[in-house]
Coordinates of C-alpha atoms in Angstrom, one line a residue:
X1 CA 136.3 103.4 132.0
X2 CA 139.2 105.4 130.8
X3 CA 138.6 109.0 128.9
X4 CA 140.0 106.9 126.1
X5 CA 137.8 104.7 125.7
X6 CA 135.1 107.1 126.3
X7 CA 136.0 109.1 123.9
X8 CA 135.9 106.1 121.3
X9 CA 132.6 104.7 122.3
X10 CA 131.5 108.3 121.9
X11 CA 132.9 109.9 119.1
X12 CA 134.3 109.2 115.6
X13 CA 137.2 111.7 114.9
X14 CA 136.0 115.0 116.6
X15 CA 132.4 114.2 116.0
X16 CA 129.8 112.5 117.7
X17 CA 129.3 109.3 116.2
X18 CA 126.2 109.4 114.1
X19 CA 123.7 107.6 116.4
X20 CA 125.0 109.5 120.0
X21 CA 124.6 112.4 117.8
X22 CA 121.3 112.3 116.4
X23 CA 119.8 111.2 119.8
X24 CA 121.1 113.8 122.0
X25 CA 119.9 116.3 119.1
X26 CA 116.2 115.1 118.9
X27 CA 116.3 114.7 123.0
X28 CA 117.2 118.5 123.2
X29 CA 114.6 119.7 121.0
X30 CA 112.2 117.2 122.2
X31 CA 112.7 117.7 126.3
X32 CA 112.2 121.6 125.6
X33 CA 109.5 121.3 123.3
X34 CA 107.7 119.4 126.4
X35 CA 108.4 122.5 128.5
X36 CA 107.3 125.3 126.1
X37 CA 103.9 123.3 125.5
X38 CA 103.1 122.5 129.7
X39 CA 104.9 126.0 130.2
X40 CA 103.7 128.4 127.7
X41 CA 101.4 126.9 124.6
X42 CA 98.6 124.4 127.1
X43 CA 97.6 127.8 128.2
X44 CA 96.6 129.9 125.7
X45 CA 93.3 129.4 124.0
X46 CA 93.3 127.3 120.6
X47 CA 91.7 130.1 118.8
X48 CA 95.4 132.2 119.9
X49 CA 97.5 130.9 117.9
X50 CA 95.8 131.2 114.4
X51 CA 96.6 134.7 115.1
X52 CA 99.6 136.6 113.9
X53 CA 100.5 137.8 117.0
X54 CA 100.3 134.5 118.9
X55 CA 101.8 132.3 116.3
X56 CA 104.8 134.5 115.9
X57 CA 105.6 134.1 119.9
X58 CA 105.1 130.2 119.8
X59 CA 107.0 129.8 116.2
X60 CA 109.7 132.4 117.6
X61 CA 110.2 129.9 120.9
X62 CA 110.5 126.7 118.1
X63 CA 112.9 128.4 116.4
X64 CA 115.1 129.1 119.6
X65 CA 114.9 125.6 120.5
X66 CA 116.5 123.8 117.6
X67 CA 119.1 127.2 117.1
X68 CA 119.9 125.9 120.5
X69 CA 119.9 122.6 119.6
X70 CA 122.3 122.9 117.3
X71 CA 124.5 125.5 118.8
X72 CA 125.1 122.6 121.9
X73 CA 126.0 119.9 118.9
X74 CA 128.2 122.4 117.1
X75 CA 129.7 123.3 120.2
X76 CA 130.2 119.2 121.5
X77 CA 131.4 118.4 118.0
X78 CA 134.0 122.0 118.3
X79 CA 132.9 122.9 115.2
X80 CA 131.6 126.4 114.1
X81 CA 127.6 127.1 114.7
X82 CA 126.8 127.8 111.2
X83 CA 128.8 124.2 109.9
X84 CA 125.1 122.9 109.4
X85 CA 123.5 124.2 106.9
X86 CA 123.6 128.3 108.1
X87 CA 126.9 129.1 106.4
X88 CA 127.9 130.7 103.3
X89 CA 129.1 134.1 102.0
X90 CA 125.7 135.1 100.8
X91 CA 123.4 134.3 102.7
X92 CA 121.5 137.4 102.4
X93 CA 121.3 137.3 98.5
X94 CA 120.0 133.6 99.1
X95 CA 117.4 134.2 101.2
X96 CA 116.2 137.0 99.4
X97 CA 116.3 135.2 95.7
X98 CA 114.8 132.2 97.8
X99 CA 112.4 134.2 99.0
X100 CA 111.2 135.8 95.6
X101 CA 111.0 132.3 93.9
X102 CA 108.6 131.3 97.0
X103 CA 106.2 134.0 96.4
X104 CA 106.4 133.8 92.9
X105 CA 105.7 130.4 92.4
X106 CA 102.8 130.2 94.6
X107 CA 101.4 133.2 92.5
X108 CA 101.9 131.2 89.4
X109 CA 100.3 127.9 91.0
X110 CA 97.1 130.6 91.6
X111 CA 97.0 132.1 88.4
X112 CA 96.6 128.8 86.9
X113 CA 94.0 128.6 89.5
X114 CA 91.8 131.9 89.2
X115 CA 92.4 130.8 84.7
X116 CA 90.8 127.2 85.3
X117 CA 87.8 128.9 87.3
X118 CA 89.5 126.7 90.4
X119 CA 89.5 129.6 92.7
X120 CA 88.0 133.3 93.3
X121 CA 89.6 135.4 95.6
X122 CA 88.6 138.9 97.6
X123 CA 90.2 141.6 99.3
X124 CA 89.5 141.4 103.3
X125 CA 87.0 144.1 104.4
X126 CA 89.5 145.0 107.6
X127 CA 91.3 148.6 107.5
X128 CA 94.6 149.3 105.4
X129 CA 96.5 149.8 108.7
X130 CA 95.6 146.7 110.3
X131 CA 96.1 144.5 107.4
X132 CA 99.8 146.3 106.8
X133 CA 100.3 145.3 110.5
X134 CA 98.9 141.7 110.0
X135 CA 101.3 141.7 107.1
X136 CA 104.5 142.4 108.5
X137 CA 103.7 139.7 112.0
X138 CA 102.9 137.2 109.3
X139 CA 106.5 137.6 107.8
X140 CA 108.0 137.3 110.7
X141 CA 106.1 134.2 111.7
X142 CA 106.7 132.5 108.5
X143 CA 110.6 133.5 108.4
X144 CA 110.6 131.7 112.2
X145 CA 108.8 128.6 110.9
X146 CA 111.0 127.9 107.8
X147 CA 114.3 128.3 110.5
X148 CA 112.4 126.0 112.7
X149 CA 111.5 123.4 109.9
X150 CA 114.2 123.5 107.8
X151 CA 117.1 123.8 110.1
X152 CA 115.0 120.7 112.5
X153 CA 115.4 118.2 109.5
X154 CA 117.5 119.8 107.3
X155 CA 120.5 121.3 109.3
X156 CA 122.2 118.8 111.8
X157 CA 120.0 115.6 111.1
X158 CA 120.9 115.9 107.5
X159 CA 124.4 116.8 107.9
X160 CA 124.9 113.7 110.2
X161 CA 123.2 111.3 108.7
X162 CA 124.2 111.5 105.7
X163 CA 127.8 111.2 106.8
X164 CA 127.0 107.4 107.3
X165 CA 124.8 106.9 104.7
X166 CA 124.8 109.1 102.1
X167 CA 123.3 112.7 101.2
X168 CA 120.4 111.2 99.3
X169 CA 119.5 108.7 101.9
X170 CA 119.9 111.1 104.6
X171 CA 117.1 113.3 102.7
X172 CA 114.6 110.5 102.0
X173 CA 114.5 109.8 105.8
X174 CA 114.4 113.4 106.6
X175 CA 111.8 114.2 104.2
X176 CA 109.1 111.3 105.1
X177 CA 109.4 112.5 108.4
X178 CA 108.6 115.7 107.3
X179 CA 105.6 114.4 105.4
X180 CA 104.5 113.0 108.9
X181 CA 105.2 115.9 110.9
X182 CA 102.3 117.6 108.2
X183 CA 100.1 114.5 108.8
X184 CA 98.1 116.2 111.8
X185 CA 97.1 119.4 110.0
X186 CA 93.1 119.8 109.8
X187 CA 92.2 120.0 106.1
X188 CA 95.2 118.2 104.7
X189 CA 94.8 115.5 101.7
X190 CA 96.8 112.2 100.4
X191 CA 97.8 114.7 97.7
X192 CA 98.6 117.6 100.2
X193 CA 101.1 115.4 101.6
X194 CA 102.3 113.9 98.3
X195 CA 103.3 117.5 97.5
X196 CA 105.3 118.0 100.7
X197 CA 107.5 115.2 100.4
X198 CA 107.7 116.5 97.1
X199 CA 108.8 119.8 98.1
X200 CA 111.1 118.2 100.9
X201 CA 112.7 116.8 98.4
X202 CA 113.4 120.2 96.2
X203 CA 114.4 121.6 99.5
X204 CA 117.4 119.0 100.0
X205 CA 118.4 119.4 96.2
X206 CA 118.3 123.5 96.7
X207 CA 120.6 122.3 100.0
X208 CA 122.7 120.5 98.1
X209 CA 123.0 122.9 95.0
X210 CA 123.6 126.2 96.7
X211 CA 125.2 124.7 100.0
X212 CA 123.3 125.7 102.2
X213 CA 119.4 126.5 103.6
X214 CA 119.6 130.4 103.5
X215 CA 117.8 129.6 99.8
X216 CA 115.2 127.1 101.1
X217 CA 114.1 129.3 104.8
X218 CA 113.4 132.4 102.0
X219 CA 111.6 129.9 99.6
X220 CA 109.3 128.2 102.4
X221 CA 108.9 131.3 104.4
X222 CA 107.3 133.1 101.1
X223 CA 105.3 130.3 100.1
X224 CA 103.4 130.3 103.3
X225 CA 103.2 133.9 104.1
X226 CA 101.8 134.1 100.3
X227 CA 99.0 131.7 101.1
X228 CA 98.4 132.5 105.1
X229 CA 98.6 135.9 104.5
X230 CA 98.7 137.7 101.1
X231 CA 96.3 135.1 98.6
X232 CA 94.1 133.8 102.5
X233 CA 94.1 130.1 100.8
X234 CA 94.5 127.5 103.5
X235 CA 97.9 126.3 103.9
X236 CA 98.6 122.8 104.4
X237 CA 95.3 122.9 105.0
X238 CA 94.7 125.3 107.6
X239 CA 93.5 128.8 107.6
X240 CA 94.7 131.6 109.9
X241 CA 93.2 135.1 111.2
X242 CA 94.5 138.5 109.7
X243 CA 94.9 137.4 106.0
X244 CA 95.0 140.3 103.1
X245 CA 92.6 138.5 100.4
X246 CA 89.9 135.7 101.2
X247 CA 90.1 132.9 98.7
X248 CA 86.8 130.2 97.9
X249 CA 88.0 127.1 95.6
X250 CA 86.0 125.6 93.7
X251 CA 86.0 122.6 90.9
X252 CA 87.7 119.1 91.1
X253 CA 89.8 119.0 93.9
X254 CA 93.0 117.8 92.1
X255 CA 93.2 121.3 90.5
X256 CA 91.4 123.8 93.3
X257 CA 93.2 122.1 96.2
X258 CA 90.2 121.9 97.8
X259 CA 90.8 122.0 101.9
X260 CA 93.9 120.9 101.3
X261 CA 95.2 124.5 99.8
X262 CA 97.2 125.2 96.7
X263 CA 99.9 122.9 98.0
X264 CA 97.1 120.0 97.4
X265 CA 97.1 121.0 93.4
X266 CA 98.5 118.7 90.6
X267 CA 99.5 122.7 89.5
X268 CA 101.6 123.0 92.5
X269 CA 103.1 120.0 91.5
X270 CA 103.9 120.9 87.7
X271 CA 105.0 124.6 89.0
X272 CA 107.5 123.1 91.0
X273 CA 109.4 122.0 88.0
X274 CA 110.1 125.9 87.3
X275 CA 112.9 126.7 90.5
X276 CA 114.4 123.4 90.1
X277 CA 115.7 124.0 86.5
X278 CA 116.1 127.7 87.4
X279 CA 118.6 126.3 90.0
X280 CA 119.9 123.3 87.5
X281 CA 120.4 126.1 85.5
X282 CA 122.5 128.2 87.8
X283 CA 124.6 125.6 89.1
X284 CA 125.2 123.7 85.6
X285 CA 128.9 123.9 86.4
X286 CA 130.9 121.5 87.9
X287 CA 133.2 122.9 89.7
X288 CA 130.2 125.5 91.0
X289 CA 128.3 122.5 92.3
X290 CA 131.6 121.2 94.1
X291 CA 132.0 124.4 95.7
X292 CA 128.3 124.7 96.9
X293 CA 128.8 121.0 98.4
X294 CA 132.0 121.0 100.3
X295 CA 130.6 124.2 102.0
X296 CA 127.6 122.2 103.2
X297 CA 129.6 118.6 103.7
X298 CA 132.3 118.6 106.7
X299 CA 134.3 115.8 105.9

């Protein structure tokens, strides 16, 4: 077999054609995932990781994975490490705006809440210091599991895929299997996961709006730490140690979330609506939406 014809079977221009791509992608992150659970997370005790420090470490390994994932693709494909979905100018001022909008929408979702008598919430009886500690490992955590999520489905799976069949397509695959991924999560409801492929969704028009995922890691990474951490309400169904407030819902389900969290709330769904035209809004223009989209698209 001649380099040639290697490199045909192979590749499409100087990328990997779609499928080769893809696989070696998913085989990277998979093989190593198989070595940091027999290696590193079979051996800790459940109860560990719903702990700020443990979670951070195991999130933290997840998110070096598919950063080195994607660094081998980019390198392979000779393109430059931050071509799926990490570039931009401002990616500071994006994460940060993402990140306010994450918080600030989840407080909105509870005020609606705490108004409809769906939810009381307390302040955790644990010392100032502890709790300021708590808060910070709980940032970090959630800032690793939103690169780790979003850059998994939404960085070089997206980008590739959609190269052969389309942006939009690319993001309904990517987002049911994000709906899956949140299928095993103690607590979770048919709404729960209605609402993430909901949000999926959002994430890949916030993507495709701003160009990139620096808006979406701030915007996950808030709404989480806001519910794990800051409000205590379960998130995507699951409740973690070290939170600031303890939160007890209460009512019909379809408004309190019930075990499923706030995520699980026809309010989180209406609330939602908020960002998107805030970001419709911003990137109204034309000519501001082409030059958000050829920095994320390569061709």
């Amino acid at each position: 077999m001649t380099a040639g014809f290697r490199r045909k079977v192979f590749f499409d221009g100087r990328d990997l054609r779609i499928g080769w791509g893809i696989a070696l992608f998913i085989a990277i992150v998979v093989s190593l995932r198989f070595v940091q659970y027999f290696g590193f997370t079979r051996q800790l005790p459940d109860h560990w990781l719903q702990t700020p420090q443990g979670l951070l470490i195991e999130e933290a390994i997840r998110a070096a994975i598919v950063l080195f994932a994607t660094f081998v693709l980019a390198r392979i494909e000779r393109r430059a490490f931050d071509s799926y979905g990490l570039g931009g100018s401002d990616r500071l001022r994006l994460l940060l705006k993402g990140s306010l909008w994450g918080f600030a929408a989840l407080s909105v979702v509870l005020a609606m809440q705490w108004l409809g008598g769906n939810i009381a919430l307390s302040r955790s009886a644990d010392d100032a210091l502890r709790l300021i500690g708590n808060g910070a490992l709980w940032l970090a955590t959630f800032y690793a599991v939103a690169v780790f999520e979003e850059l998994l489905l939404r960085g070089y799976l997206q980008t590739t895929l959609a190269r052969g069949i389309g942006f939009w397509w690319s993001a309904l695959v990517w987002s049911a299997v994000f709906v899956w991924m949140h299928t095993s999560n103690p607590g979770e409801s048919l709404l729960g996961l209605a609402q993430t492929g909901w949000i999926a969704l959002f994430f890949c028009l916030a993507l495709r709006l701003t160009g990139s995922l620096w808006w979406v890691i701030g915007y996950h990474a808030l709404w989480d730490w806001g519910e794990s951490y800051f409000y205590g309400v379960p998130n995507s169904g699951q409740l973690f140690d070290g939170r600031l407030m303890t939160a007890n819902a209460s009512g019909n389900p379809l408004w309190s979330g019930g075990t499923g969290g706030p995520e699980a709330s026809l309010w989180s769904l209406f609330v939602l609506v908020l960002p998107i035209i805030a970001l419709c809004w911003q990137y109204r223009h034309g000519s501001t939406k082409e030059r958000a989209a050829q920095s994320f698209d390569r061709s």
